[in-house]
Coordinates of C-alpha atoms in Angstrom, one line a residue:
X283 CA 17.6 18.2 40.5
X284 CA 19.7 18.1 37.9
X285 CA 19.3 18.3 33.7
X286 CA 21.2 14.9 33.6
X287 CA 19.1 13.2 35.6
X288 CA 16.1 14.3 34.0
X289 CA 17.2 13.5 30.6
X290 CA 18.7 9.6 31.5
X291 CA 17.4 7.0 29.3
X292 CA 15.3 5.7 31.7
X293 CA 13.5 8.7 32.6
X294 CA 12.1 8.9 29.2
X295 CA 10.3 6.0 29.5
X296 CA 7.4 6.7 31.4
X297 CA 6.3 3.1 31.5
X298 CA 9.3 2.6 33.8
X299 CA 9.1 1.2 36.9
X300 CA 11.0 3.9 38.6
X301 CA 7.8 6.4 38.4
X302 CA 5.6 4.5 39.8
X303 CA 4.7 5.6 43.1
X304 CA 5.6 2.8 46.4
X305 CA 4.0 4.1 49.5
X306 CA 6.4 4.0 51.5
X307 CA 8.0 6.6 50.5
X308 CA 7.9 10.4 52.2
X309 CA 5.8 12.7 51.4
X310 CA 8.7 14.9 50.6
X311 CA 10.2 12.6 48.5
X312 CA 6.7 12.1 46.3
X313 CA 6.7 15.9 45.7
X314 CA 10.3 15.2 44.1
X315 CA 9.1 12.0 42.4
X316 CA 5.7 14.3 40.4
X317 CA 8.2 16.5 39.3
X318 CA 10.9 14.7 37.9
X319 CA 7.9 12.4 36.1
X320 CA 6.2 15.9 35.0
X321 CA 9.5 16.5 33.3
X322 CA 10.2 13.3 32.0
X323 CA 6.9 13.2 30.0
X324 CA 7.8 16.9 28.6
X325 CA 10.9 15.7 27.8
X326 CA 9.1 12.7 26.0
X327 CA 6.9 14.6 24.6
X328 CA 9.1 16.6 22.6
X329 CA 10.4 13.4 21.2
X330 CA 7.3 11.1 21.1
X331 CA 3.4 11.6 21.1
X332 CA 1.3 9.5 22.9
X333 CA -1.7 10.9 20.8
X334 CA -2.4 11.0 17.0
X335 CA -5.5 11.5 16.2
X336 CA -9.1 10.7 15.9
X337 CA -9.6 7.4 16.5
X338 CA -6.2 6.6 16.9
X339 CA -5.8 6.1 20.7
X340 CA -5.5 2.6 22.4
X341 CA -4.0 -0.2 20.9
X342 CA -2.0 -3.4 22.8
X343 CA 1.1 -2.2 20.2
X344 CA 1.1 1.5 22.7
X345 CA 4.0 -0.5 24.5
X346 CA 6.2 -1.6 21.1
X347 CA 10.1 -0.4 22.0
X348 CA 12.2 1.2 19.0
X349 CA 14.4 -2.3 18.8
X350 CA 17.8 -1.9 17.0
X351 CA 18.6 -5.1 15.9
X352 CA 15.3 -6.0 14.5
X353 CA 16.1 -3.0 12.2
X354 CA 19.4 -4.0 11.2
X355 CA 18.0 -7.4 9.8
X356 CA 16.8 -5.5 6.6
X357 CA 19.9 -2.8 7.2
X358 CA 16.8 -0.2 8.0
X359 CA 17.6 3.3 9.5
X360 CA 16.7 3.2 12.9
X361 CA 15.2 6.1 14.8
X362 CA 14.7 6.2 18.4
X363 CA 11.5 8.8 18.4
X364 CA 9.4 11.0 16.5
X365 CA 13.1 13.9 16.1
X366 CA 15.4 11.2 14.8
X367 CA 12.0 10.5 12.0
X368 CA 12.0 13.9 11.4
X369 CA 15.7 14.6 11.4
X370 CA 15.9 12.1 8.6
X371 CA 13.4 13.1 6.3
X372 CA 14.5 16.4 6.5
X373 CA 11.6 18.4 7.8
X374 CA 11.1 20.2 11.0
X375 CA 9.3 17.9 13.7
X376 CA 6.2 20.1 13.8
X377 CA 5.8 19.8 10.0
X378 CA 6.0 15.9 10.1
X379 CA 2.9 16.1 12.8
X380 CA 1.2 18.6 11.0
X381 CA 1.3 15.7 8.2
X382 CA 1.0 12.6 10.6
X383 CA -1.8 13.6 12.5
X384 CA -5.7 12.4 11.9
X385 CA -9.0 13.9 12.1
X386 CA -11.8 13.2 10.5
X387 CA -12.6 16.8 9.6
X388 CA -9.8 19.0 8.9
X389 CA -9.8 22.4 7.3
X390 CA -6.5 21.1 5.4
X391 CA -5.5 18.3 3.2
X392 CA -2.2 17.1 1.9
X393 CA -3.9 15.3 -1.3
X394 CA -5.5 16.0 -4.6
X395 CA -8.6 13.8 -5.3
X396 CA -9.8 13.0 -9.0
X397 CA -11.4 10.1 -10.3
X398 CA -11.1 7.8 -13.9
X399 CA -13.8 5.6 -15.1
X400 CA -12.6 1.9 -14.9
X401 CA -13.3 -0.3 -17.7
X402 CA -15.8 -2.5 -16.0
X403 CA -18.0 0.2 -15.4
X404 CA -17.5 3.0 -12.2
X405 CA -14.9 5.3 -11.2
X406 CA -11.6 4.9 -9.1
X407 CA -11.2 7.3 -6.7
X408 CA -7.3 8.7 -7.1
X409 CA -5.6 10.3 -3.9
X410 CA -2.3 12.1 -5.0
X411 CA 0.0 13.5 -2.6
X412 CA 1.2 17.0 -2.6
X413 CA 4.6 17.6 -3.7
X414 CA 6.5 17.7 0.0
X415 CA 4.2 15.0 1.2
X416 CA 5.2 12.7 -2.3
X417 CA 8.6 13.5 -1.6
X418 CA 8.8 12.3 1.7
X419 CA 6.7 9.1 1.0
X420 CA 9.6 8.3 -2.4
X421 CA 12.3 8.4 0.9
X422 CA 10.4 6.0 2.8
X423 CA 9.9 4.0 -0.6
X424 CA 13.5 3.7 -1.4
X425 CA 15.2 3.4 2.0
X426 CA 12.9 1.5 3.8
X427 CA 10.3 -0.5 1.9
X428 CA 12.3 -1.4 -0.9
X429 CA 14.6 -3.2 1.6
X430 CA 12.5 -5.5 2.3
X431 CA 12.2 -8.7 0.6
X432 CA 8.8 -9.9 -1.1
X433 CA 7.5 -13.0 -2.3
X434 CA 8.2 -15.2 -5.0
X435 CA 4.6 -15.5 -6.6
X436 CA 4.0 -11.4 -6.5
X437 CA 4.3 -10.1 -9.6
X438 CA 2.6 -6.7 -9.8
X439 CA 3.9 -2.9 -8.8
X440 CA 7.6 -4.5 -9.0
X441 CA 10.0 -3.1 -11.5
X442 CA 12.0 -6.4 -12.6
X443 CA 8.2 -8.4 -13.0
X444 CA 5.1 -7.4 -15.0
X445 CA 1.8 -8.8 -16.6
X446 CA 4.0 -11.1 -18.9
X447 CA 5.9 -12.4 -16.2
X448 CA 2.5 -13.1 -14.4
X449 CA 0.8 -15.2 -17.2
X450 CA 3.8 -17.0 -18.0
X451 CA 3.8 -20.1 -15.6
X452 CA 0.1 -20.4 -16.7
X453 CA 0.9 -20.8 -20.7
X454 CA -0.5 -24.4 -21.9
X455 CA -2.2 -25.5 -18.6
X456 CA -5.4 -27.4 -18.6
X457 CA -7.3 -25.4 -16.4
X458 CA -7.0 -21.9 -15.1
X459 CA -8.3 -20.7 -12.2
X460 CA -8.8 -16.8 -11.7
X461 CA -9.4 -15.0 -8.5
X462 CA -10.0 -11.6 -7.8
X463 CA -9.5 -9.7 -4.1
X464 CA -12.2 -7.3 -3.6
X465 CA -11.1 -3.5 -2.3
X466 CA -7.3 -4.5 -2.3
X467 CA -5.9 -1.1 -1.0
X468 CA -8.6 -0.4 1.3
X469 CA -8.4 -3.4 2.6
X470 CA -5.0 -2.8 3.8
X471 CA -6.0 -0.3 6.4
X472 CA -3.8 2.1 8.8
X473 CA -3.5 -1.1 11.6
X474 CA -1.9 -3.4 9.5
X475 CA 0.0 -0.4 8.1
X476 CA 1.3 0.7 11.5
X477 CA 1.7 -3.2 12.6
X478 CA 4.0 -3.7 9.9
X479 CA 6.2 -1.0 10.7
X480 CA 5.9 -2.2 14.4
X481 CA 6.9 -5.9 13.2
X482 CA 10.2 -4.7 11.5
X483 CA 11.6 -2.7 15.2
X484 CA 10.3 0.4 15.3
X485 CA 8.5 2.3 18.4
X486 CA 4.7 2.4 18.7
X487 CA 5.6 6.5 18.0
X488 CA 7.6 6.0 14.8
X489 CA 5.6 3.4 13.9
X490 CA 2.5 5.2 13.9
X491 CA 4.0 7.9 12.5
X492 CA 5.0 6.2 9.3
X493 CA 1.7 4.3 8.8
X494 CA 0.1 7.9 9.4
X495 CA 2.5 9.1 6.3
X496 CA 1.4 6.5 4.2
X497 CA -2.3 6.2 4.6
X498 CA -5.3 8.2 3.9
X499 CA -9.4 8.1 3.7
X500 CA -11.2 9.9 0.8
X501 CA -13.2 12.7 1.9
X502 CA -15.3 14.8 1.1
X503 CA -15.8 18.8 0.9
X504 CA -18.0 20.6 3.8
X505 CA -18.3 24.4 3.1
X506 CA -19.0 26.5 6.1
X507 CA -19.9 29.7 6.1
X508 CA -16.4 30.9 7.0
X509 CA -14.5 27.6 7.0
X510 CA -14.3 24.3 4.4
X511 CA -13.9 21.3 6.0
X512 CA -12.5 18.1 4.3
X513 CA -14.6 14.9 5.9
X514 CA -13.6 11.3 6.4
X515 CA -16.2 9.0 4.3
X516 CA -13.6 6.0 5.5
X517 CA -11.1 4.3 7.6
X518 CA -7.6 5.2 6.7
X519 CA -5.9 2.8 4.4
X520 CA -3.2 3.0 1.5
X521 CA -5.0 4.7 -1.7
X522 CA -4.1 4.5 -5.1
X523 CA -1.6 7.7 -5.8
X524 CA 0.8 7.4 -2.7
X525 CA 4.3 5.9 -4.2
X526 CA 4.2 3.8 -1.0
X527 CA 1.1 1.9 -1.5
X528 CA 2.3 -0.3 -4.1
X529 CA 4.8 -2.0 -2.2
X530 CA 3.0 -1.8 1.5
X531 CA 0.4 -3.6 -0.3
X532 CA 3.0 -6.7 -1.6
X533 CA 3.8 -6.5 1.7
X534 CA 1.2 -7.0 3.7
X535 CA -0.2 -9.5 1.4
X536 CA 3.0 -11.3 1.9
X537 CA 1.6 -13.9 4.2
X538 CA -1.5 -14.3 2.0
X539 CA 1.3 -15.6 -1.1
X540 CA 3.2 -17.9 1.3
X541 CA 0.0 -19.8 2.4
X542 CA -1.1 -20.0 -0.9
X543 CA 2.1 -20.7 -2.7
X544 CA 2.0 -23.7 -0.3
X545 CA -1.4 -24.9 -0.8
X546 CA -0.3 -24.9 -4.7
X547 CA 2.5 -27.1 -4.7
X548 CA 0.9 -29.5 -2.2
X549 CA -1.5 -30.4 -5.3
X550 CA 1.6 -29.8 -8.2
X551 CA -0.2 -26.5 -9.5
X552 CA 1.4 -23.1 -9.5
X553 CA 0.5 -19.7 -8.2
X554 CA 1.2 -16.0 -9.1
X555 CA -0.2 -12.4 -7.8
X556 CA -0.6 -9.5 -9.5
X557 CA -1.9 -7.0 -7.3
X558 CA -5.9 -8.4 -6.5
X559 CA -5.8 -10.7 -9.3
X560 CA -5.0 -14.4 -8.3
X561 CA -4.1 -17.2 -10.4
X562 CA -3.8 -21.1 -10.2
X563 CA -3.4 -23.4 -13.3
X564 CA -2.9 -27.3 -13.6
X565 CA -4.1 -30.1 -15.2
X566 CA -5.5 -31.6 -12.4
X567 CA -9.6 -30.6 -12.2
X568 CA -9.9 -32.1 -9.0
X569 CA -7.0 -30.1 -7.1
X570 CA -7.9 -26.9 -8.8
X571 CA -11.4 -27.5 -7.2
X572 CA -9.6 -28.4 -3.9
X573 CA -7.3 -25.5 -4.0
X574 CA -10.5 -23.1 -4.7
X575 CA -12.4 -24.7 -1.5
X576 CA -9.8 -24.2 0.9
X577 CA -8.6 -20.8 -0.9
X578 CA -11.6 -19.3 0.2
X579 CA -10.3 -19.6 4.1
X580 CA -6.9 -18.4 3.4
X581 CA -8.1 -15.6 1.9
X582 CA -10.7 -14.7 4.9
X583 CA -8.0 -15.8 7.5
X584 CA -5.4 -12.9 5.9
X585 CA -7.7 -10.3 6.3
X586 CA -8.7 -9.9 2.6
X587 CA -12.4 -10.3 0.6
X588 CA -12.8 -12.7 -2.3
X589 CA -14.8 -11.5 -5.0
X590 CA -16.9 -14.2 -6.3
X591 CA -18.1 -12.3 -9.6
X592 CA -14.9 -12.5 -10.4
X593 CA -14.3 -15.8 -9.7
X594 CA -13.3 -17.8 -13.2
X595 CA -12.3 -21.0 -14.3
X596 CA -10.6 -21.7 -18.0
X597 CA -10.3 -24.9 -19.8
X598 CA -8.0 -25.2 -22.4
X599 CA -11.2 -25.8 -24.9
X600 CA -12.1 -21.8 -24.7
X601 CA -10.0 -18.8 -24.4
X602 CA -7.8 -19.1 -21.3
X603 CA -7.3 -15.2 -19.7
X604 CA -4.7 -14.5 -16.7
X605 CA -4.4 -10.4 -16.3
X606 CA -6.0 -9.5 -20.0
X607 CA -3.2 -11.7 -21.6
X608 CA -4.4 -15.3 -23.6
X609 CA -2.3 -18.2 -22.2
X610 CA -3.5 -21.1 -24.3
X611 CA -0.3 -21.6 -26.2
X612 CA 1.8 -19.0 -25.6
X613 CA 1.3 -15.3 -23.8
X614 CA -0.3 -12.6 -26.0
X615 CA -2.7 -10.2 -26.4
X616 CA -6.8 -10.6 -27.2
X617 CA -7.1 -10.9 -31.0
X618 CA -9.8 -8.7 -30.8
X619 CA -7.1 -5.5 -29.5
X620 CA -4.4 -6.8 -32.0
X621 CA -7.0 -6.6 -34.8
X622 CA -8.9 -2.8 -33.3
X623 CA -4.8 -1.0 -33.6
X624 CA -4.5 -1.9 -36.9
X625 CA -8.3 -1.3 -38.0
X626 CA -7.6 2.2 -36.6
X627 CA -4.7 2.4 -38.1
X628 CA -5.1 1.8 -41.7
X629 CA -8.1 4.0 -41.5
X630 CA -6.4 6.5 -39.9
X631 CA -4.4 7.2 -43.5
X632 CA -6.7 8.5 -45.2
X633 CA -8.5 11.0 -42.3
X634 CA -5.9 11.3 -40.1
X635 CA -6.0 9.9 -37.0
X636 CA -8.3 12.0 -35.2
X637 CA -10.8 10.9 -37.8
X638 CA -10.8 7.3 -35.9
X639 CA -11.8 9.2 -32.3
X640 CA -15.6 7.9 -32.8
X641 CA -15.3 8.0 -28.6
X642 CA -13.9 11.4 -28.3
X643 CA -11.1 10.6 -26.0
X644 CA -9.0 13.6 -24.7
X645 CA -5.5 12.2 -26.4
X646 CA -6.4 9.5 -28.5
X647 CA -2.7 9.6 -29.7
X648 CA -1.9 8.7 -26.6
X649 CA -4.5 6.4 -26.4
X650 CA -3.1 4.2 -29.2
X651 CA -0.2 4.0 -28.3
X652 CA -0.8 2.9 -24.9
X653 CA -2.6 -0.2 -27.0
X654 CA 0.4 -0.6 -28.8
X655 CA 2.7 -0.5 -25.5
X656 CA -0.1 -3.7 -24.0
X657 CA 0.6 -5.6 -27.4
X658 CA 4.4 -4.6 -27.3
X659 CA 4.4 -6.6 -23.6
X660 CA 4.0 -9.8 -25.2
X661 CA 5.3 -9.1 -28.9
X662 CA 7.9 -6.3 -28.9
X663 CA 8.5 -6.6 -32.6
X664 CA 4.8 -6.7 -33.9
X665 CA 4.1 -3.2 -31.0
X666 CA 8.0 -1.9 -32.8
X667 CA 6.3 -1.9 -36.3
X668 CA 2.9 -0.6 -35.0
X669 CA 4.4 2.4 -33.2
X670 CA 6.4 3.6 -36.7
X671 CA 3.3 3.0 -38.3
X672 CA 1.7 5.7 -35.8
X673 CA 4.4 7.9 -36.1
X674 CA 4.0 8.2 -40.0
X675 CA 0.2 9.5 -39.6
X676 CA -0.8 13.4 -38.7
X677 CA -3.5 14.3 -36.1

């Protein structure tokens, strides 16, 4: 038997018809047929894995083809297997499965953990990739992800759009309606990560193998007497630190602004996203109400979890809030933070401004300014003059 004949297309395929075994054959000639199969399937697996990890065997998208024109839709790279994936990034293939490969203990992991209180009280748990890792997720970033087109109402994690741009089409509405998406990024879990992938052409392999690149659980540390042990305390999903998760998650909730974007014009209200935060304004009470009943199922349908604490409704009688930013009249920032940046710093003259740290933060410089950057969104001009008024007063 020949090298050729081992290495044809279709002998790579070992769900091909030609290995499966017809009775009628000789006995001699099955002999022949085990072998060649055997060698097919090494010659796969040097290209392919059938088997990624804990938890990661058997899915209906096993049998999803590497599909060219799909691919060249978006003008996406196309890779056949596992090599071409590898090839690209730039990376040996046993380094990219070293990376793409999931246990739920493993005496190695590619990510630093740290947490920062959040404002409403708790901590968000941070995953940052190590350096190679980050590296290759920025490649799939740019040259895949970023190809691919999102939706009008999103307005979060995208470089053109921000929390201004968000509040905008709210400014001078009746009623506002806020909605908030509970666990947003680990909501978004390795499946839909992987189905994604599988959606735009590529293999079940390559498919799995990106999702694999750009999701992770938190763990925790196990110490063994001779061994530490990092433990899975979730399923995977995109965390918050991966350059990738941003825009997989304006992807995948994609669907979830179409439906919704619909349901909003159909009762002459509009609709924008920033990353969990959902808002509807009009000056219709009745369709706002409407909009908020049937919401509800849209939300459940796409996979995601409303959070009814957050739930809020504004009339134009009170302080109307979309993403921190007032909307009543025009966008801008609380009174309350305008008034707290220049409390601090017109005391700051006389004692410096280290002298206004009643909370002890680590870099309260940096702390002010990042007020001043919130007010400059809305009111360049006003944050301008703040920032030079900073920069005149020592530590």
């Amino acid at each position: 038997m020949s090298d050729q004949s081992v290495l044809r297309d279709w002998r790579l395929n070992w769900h091909d018809d030609e290995f499966k075994w017809r009775p009628d054959q000789s006995w001699a000639r099955r002999g022949q047929w085990l072998e060649e199969r055997e060698l097919a399937r090494r010659a796969r697996r040097r290209r392919d894995r059938g088997f990624f990890g804990d938890e990661l065997w058997g899915t209906p998208l096993f049998k999803a083809l590497h599909t060219p024109a799909a691919l060249e839709r978006f003008g996406l790279p196309a890779f056949e297997n596992e090599a071409a994936l590898a090839i690209w990034l730039g990376i040996p293939l046993t380094r990219l499965r070293w990376y793409t490969f999931s246990r739920l203990g493993s005496p190695v992991w590619h990510y630093v953990r740290y947490v920062i209180p959040k404002r409403s009280g708790g901590e968000r748990v941070i995953l940052a990739p190590k350096r190679e890792l980050k590296g290759l997720q920025r490649k799939v970033l740019r040259e895949i992800l970023e190809k691919l087109p999102l939706s009008e109402p999103s307005h979060g994690f995208r470089k053109t759009r921000s929390i201004v741009t968000n509040a905008v089409p709210h400014t001078g509405k009746k009623y506002v309606l806020n909605l908030d998406l509970k666990d947003f990024f680990p909501s978004i879990t390795f499946r839909r990560v992987r189905g994604l992938f599988v959606s735009l052409g590529y293999s079940f392999a390559v498919g799995t193998t990106l999702a694999l690149l750009c999701t992770e659980s938190d763990r925790a540390v196990m110490q063994r007497p001779d061994q530490r042990y990092y433990v899975s305390l979730n399923p995977r999903h995109i965390i918050q630190g991966a350059p990738t998760s941003p825009y997989l998650a304006n992807l995948i909730a994609r669907d979830l602004d179409l439906r919704l974007n619909g349901l909003a014009r159909k009762h002459q209200v509009d609709y924008t996203r920033y990353a969990d935060d959902l808002t509807f304004s009009g000056d219709d009470l009745d369709a706002i109400l409407r909009i908020l009943s049937v919401a509800k199922v849209i939300i459940k349908e796409e996979g995601f979890v409303l959070n009814p604490k957050k739930t809020r409704l504004y009339r134009r009688s009170g302080r109307q809030s979309v993403t921190g930013l007032v909307v009543n009249e025009k966008v801008n920032t609380p009174r309350e933070m305008r008034r707290l940046v220049r409390a601090i710093l017109h005391n700051a003259q006389k004692g410096g401004l280290n002298s206004q740290n009643q909370a002890k933060r680590p870099n309260f410089r940096a702390y002010v300014q990042g007020l001043i950057g919130h007010i400059g969104q809305s009111d360049p001009n006003r944050a301008a003059a703040l920032l030079r008024q900073l920069a005149a007063i020592p530590d």
